mmCIF file of C-alpha atoms in Angstrom:
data_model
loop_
_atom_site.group_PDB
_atom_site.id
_atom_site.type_symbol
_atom_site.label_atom_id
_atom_site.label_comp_id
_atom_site.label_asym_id
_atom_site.label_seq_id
_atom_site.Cartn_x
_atom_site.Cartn_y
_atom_site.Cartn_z
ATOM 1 C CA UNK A 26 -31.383 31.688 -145.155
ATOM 2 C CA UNK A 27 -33.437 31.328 -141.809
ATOM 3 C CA UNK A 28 -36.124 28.494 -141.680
ATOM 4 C CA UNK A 29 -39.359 29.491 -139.900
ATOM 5 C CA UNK A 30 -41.211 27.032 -138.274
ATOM 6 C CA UNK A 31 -45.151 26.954 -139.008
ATOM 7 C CA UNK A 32 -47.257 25.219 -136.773
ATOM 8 C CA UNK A 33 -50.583 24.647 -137.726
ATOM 9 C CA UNK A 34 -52.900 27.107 -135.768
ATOM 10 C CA UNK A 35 -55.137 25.061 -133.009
ATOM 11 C CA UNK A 36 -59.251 24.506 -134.437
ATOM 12 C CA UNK A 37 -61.290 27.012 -133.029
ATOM 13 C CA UNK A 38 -63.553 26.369 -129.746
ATOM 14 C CA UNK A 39 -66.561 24.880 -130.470
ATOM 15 C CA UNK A 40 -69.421 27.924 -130.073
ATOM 16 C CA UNK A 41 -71.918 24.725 -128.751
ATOM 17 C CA UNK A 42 -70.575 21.716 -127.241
ATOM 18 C CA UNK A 43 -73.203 18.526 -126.386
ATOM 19 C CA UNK A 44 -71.439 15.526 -124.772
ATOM 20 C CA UNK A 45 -73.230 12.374 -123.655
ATOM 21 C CA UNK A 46 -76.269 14.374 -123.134
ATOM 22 C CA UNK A 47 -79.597 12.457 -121.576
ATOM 23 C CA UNK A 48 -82.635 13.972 -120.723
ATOM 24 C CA UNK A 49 -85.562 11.679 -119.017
ATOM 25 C CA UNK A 50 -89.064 12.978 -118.461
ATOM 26 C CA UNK A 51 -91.526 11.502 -116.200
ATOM 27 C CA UNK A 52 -94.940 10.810 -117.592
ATOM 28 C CA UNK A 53 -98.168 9.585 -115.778
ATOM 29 C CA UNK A 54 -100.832 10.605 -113.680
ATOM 30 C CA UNK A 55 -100.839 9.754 -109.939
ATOM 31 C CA UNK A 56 -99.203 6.724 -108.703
ATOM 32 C CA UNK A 57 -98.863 5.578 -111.919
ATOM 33 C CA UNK A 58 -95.558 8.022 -113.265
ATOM 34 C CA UNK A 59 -92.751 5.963 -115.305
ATOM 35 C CA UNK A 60 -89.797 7.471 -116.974
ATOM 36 C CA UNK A 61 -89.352 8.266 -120.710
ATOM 37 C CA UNK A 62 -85.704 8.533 -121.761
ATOM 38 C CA UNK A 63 -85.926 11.095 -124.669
ATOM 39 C CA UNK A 64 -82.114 11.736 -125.377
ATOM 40 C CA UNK A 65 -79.684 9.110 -124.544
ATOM 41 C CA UNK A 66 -75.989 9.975 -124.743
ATOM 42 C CA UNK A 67 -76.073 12.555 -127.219
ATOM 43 C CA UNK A 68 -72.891 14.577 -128.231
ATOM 44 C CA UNK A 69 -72.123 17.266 -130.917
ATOM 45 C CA UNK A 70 -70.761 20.740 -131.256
ATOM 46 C CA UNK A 71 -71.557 23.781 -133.590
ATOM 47 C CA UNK A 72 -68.642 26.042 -134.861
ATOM 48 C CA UNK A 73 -69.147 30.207 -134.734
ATOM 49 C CA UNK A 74 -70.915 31.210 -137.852
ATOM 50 C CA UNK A 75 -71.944 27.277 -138.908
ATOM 51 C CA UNK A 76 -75.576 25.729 -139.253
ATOM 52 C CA UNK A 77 -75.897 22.312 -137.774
ATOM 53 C CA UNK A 78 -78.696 20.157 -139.236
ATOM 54 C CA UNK A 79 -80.646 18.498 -136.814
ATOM 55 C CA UNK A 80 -83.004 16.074 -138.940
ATOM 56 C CA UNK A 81 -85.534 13.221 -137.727
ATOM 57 C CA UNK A 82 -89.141 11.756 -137.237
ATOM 58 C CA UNK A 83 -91.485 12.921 -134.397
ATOM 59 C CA UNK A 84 -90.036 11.719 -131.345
ATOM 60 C CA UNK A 85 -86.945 11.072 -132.591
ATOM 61 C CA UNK A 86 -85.755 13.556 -129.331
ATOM 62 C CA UNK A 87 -84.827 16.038 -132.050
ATOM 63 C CA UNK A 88 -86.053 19.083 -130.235
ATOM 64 C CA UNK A 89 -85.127 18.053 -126.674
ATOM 65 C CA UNK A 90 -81.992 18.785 -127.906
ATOM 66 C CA UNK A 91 -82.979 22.065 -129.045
ATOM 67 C CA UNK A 92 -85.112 22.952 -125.581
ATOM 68 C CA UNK A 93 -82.276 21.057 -123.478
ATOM 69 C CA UNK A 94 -79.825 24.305 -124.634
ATOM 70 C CA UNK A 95 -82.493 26.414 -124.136
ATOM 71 C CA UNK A 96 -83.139 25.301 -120.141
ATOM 72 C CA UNK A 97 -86.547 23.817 -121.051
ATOM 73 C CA UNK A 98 -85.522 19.828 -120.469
ATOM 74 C CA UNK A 99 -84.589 18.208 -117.600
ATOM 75 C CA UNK A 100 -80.959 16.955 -118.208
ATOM 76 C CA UNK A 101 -79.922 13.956 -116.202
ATOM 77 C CA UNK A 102 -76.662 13.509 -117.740
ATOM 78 C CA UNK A 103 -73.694 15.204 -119.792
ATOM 79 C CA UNK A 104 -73.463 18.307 -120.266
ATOM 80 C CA UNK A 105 -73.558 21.517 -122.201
ATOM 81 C CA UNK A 106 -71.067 24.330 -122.951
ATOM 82 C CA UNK A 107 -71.770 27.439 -124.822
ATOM 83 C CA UNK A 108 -68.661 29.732 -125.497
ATOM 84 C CA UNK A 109 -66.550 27.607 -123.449
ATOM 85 C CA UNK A 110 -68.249 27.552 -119.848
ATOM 86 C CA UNK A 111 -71.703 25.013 -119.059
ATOM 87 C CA UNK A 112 -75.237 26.109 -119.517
ATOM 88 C CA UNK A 113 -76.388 22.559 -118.274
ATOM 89 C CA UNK A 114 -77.673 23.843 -114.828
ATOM 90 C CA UNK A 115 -78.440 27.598 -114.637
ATOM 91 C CA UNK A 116 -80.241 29.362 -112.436
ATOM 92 C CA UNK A 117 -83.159 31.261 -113.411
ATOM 93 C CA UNK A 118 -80.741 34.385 -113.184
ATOM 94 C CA UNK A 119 -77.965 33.510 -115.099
ATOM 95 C CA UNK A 120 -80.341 31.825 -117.826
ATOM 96 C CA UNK A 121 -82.284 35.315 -118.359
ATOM 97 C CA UNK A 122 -78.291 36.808 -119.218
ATOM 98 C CA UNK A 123 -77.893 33.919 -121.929
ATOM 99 C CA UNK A 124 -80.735 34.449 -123.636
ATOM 100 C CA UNK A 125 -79.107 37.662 -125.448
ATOM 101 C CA UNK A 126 -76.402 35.032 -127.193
ATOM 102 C CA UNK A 127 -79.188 32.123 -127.517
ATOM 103 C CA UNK A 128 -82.127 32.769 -129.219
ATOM 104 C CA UNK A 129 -85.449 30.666 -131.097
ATOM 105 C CA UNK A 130 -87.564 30.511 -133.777
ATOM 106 C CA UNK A 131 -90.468 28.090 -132.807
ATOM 107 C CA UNK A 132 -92.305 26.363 -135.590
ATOM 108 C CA UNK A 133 -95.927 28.026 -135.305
ATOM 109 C CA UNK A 134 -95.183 31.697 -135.590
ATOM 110 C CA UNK A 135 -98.651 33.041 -134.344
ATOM 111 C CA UNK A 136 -98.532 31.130 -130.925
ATOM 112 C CA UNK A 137 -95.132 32.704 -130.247
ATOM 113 C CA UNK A 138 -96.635 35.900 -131.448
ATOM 114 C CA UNK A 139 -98.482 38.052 -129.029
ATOM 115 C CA UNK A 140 -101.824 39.017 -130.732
ATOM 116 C CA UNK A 141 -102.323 42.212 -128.247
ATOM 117 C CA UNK A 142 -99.357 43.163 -129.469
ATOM 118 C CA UNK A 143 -98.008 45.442 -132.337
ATOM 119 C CA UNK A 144 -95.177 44.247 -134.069
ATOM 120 C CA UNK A 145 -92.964 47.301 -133.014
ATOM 121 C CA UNK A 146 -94.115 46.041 -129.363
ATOM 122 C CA UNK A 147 -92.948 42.663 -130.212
ATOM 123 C CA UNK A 148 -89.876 43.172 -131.456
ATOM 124 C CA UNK A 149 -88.910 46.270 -128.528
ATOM 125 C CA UNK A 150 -89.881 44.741 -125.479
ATOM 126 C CA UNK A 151 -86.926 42.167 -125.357
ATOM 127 C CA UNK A 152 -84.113 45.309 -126.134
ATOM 128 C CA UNK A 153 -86.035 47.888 -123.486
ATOM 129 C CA UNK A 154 -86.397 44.703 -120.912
ATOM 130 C CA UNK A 155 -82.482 44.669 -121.286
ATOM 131 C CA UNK A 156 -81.495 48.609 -120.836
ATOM 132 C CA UNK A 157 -81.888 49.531 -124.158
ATOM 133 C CA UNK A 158 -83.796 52.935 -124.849
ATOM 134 C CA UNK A 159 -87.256 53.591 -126.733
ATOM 135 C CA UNK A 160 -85.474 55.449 -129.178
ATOM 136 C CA UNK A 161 -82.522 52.839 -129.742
ATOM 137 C CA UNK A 162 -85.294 50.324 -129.779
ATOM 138 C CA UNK A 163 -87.172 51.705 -132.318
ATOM 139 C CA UNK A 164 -84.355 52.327 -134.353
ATOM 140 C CA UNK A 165 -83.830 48.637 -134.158
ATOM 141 C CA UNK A 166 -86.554 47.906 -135.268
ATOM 142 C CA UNK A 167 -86.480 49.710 -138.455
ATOM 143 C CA UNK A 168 -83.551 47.907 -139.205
ATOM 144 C CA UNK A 169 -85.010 44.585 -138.395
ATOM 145 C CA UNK A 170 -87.688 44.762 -140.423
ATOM 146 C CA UNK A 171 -85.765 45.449 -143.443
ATOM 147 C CA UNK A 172 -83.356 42.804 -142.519
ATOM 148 C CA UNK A 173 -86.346 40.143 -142.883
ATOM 149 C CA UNK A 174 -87.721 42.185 -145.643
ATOM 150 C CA UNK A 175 -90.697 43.479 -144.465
ATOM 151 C CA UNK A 176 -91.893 47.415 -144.987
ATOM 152 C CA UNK A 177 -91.820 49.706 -141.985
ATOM 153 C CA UNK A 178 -95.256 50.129 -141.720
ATOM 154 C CA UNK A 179 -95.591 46.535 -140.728
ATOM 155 C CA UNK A 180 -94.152 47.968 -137.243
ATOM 156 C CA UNK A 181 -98.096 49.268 -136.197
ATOM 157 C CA UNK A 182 -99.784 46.098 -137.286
ATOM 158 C CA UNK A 183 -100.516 43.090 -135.360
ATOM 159 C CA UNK A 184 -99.441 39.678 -135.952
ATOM 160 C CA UNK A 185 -102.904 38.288 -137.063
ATOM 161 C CA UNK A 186 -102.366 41.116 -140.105
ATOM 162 C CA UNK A 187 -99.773 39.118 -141.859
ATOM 163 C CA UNK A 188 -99.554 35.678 -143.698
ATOM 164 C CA UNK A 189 -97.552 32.443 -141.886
ATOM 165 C CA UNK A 190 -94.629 33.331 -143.835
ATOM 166 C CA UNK A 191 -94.553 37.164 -142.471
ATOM 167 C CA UNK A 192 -95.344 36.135 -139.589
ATOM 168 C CA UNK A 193 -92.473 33.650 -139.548
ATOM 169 C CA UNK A 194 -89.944 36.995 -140.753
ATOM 170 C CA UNK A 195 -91.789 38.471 -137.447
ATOM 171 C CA UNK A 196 -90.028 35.958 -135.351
ATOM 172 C CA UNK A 197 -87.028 35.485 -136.968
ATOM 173 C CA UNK A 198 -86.702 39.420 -136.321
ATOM 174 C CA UNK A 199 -87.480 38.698 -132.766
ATOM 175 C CA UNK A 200 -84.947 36.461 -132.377
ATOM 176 C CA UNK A 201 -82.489 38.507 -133.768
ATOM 177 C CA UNK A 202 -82.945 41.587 -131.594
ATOM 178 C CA UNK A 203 -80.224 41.438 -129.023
ATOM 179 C CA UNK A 204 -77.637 40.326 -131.225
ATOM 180 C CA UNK A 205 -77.413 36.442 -130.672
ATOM 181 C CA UNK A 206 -74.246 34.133 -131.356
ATOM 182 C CA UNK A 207 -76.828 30.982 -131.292
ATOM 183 C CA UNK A 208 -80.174 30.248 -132.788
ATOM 184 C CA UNK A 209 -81.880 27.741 -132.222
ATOM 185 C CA UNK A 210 -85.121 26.734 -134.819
ATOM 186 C CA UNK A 211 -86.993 24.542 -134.013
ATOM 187 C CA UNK A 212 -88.963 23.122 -137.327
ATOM 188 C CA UNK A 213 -89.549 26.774 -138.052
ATOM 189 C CA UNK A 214 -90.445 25.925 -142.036
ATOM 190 C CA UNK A 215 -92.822 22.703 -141.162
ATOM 191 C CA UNK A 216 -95.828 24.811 -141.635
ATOM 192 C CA UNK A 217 -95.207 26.732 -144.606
ATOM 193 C CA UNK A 218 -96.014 25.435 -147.985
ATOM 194 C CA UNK A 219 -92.990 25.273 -150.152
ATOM 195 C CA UNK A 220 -92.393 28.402 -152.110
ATOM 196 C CA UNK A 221 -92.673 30.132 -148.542
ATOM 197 C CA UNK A 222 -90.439 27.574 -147.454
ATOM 198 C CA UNK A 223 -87.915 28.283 -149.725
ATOM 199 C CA UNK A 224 -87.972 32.203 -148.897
ATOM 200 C CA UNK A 225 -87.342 31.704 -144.956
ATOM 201 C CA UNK A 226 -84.586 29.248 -146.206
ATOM 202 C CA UNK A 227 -83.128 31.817 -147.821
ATOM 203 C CA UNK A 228 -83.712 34.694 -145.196
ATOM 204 C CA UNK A 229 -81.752 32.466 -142.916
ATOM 205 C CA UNK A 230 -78.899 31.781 -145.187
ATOM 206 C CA UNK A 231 -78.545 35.680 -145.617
ATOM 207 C CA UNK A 232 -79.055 36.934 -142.339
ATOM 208 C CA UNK A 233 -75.834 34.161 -141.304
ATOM 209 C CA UNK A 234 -73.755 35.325 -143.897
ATOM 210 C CA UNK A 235 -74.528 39.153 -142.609
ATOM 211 C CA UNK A 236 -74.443 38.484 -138.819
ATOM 212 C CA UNK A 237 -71.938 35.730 -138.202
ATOM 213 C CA UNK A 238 -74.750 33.620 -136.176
ATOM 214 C CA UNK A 239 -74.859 29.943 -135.666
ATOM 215 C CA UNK A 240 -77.784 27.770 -136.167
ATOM 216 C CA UNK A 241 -79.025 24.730 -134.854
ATOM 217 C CA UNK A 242 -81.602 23.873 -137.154
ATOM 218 C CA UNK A 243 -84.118 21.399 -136.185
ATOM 219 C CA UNK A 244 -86.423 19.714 -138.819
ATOM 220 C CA UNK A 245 -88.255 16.532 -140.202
ATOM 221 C CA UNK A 246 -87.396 16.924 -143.673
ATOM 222 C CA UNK A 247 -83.581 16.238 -144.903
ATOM 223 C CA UNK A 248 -84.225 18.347 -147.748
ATOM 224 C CA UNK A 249 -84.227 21.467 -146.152
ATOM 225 C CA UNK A 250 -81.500 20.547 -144.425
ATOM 226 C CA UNK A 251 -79.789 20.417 -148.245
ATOM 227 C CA UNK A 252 -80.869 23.727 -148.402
ATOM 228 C CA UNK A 253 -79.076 25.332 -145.048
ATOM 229 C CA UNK A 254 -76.721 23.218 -143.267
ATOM 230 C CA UNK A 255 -73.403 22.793 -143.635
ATOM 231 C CA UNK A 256 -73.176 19.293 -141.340
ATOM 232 C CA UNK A 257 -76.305 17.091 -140.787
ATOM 233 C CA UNK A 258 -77.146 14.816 -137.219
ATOM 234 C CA UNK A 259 -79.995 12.357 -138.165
ATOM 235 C CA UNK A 260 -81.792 11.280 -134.644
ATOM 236 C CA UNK A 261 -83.872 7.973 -134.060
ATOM 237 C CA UNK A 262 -85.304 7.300 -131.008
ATOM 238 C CA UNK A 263 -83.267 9.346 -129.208
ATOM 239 C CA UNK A 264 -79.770 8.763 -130.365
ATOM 240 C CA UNK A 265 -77.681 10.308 -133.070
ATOM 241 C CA UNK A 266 -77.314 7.274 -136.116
ATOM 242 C CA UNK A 267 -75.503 9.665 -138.319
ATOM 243 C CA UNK A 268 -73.502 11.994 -138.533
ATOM 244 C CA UNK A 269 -71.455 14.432 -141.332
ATOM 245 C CA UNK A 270 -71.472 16.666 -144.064
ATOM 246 C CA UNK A 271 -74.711 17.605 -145.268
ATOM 247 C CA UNK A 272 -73.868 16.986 -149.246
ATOM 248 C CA UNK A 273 -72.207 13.852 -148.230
ATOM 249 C CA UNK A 274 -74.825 12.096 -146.243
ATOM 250 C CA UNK A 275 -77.371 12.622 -148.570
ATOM 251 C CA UNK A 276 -75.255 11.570 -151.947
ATOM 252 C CA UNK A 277 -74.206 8.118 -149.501
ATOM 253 C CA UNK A 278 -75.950 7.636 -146.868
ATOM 254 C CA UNK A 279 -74.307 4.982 -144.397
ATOM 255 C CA UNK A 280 -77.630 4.368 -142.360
ATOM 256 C CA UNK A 281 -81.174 2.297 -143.182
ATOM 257 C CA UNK A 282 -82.855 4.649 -141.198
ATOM 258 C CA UNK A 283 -81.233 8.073 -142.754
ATOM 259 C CA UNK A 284 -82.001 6.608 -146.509
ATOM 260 C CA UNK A 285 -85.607 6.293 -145.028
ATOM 261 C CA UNK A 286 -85.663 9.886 -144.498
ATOM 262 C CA UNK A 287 -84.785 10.748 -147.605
ATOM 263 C CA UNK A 288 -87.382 8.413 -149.398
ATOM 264 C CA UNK A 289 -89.902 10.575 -147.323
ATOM 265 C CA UNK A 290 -88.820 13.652 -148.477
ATOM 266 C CA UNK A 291 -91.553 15.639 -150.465
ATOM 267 C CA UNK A 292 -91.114 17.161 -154.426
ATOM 268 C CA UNK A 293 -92.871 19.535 -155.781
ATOM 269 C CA UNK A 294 -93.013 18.205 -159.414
ATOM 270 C CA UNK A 295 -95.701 15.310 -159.184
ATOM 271 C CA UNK A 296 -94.140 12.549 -161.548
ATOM 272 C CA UNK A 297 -91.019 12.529 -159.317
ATOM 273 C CA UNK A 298 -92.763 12.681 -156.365
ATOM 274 C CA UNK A 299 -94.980 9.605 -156.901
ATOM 275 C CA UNK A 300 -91.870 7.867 -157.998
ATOM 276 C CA UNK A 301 -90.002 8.681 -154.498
ATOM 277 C CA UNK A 302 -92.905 7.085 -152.720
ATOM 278 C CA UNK A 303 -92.899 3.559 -154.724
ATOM 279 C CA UNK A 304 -88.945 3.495 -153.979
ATOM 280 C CA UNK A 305 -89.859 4.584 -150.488
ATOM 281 C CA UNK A 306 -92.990 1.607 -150.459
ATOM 282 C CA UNK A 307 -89.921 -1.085 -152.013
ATOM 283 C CA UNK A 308 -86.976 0.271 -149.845
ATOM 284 C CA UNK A 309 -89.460 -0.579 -146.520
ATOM 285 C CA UNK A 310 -90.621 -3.786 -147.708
ATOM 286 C CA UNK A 311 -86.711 -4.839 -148.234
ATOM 287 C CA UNK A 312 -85.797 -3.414 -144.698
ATOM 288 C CA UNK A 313 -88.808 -5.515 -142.982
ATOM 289 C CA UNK A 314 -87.844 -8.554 -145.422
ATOM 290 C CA UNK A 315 -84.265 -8.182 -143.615
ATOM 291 C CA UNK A 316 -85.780 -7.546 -140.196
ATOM 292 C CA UNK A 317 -87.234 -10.753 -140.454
ATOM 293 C CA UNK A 318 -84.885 -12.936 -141.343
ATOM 294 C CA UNK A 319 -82.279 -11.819 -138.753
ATOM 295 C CA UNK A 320 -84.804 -13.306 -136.178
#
């Protein structure tokens, strides 16, 4: 009888790779400019095909992360590998070829919307900029607007035609034109109300399991990061304080800050809702009872 050896086949490369990333910006008018350290010795990684939560308050540094892959921060340290080779310092050149692989979804859909434009514009320009022909373009967009779920005829309209949540499908479509490994979203459900919510969530869930693409998904709320991540990063003041499998983290979470978040969370039925903010009101009284006797 011959005996095979099995080895165990090496983890796959990392799609994104962040390691002891800082970003500084400096702030001030005249004379007067001072640096603000907004990331300080960050690190994570996405896998192909996996969501990565990326959950905090405002400022917590949570989208500098997000514009720092996108070339839109001014890193000062670490660096930044997408597909195995670093993005941290492109030039203007070979940052225009990336952006077919990484692509966003901001979180106000009509600012990143051109209202001149018609939707078939919108979504056209960014595959005929790249070689692609009118007809091929157009074709694509047929296709994209059915992916998002929005009728054909929405291609002649403009983006002031449509509600936040179309207009949100709009972008997503936008984003998915040139076939992208990476999204990034930044808050890209903050200013929907929750039903609508709920829809994109789902959008994005199906167009991942279609397409294969990764997200880095940026957001407040650690409920909708329930919804579409399979690993969650909490952020405070511009450091990572936790970090681990979405369902995991929120069942037991290790850090005051993270259980915060959670407390903070909005519901949709009323009763439960008001009850999340007393436990909210008594978990911050206990944390600044604490604070104060450690001095």
């Amino acid at each position: 009888m011959t005996s095979v050896n099995q080895t165990a086949l090496p983890e796959a490369e990392p799609l994104l790779r962040i390691t002891d990333l800082t970003v500084d910006y400096r702030i001030g008018g005249f004379g007067r400019k001072r640096t603000f350290r907004a990331l300080q010795g960050v690190s994570l990684d996405i896998k192909p095909g996996e969501t990565l939560g990326l959950v905090g308050e405002s400022g917590s540094g949570k989208s500098t992360i997000g514009r720092a892959v996108l070339g839109l921060a001014p890193v000062t340290g670490g660096d930044i590998r997408f597909d195995g080779r670093s993005i941290t310092r492109l030039s203007k050149k070979e940052r225009r070829a990336l952006s077919s692989d990484v692509q966003v979804v901001f979180q106000d859909p009509y600012t990143s919307l051109n209202p001149s434009m018609t939707i078939s514009d919108i979504l056209s320009e960014p595959m005929q900029v790249s070689g692609t022909s009118k007809v091929d373009a157009q074709r694509r967009v047929r296709e994209l607007l059915d992916v998002v779920n929005l009728p054909s005829n929405a291609s002649t309209r403009y983006p002031r035609e449509f509600s936040g949540g179309q207009r949100q499908r709009i972008a997503i479509a936008r984003s998915l034109c040139r076939n992208p490994k990476l999204i990034v979203c930044d808050e890209p459900v903050s200013a929907l109300d929750l039903s609508t919510q709920a829809r994109v969530l789902q959008l994005f869930s199906d167009i991942q399991e279609q397409t294969g693409v990764s997200l880095l998904f940026v957001t407040h709320d650690l409920d909708v990061v329930r919804h579409i991540s399979e690993r969650v990063a909490v952020m405070r003041r511009g450091e990572i304080v936790e970090t681990g499998i979405t369902e995991r983290v929120i069942a037991e979470p290790q850090h005051a800050y993270t259980k915060a978040l959670l407390l903070a969370s909005p519901i949709a039925n009323p009763a439960r809702q008001a009850n999340r903010r007393r436990e909210r009101r008594l978990f911050l009284d206990a944390q600044a009872a604490l604070s104060t006797a450690a001095r």
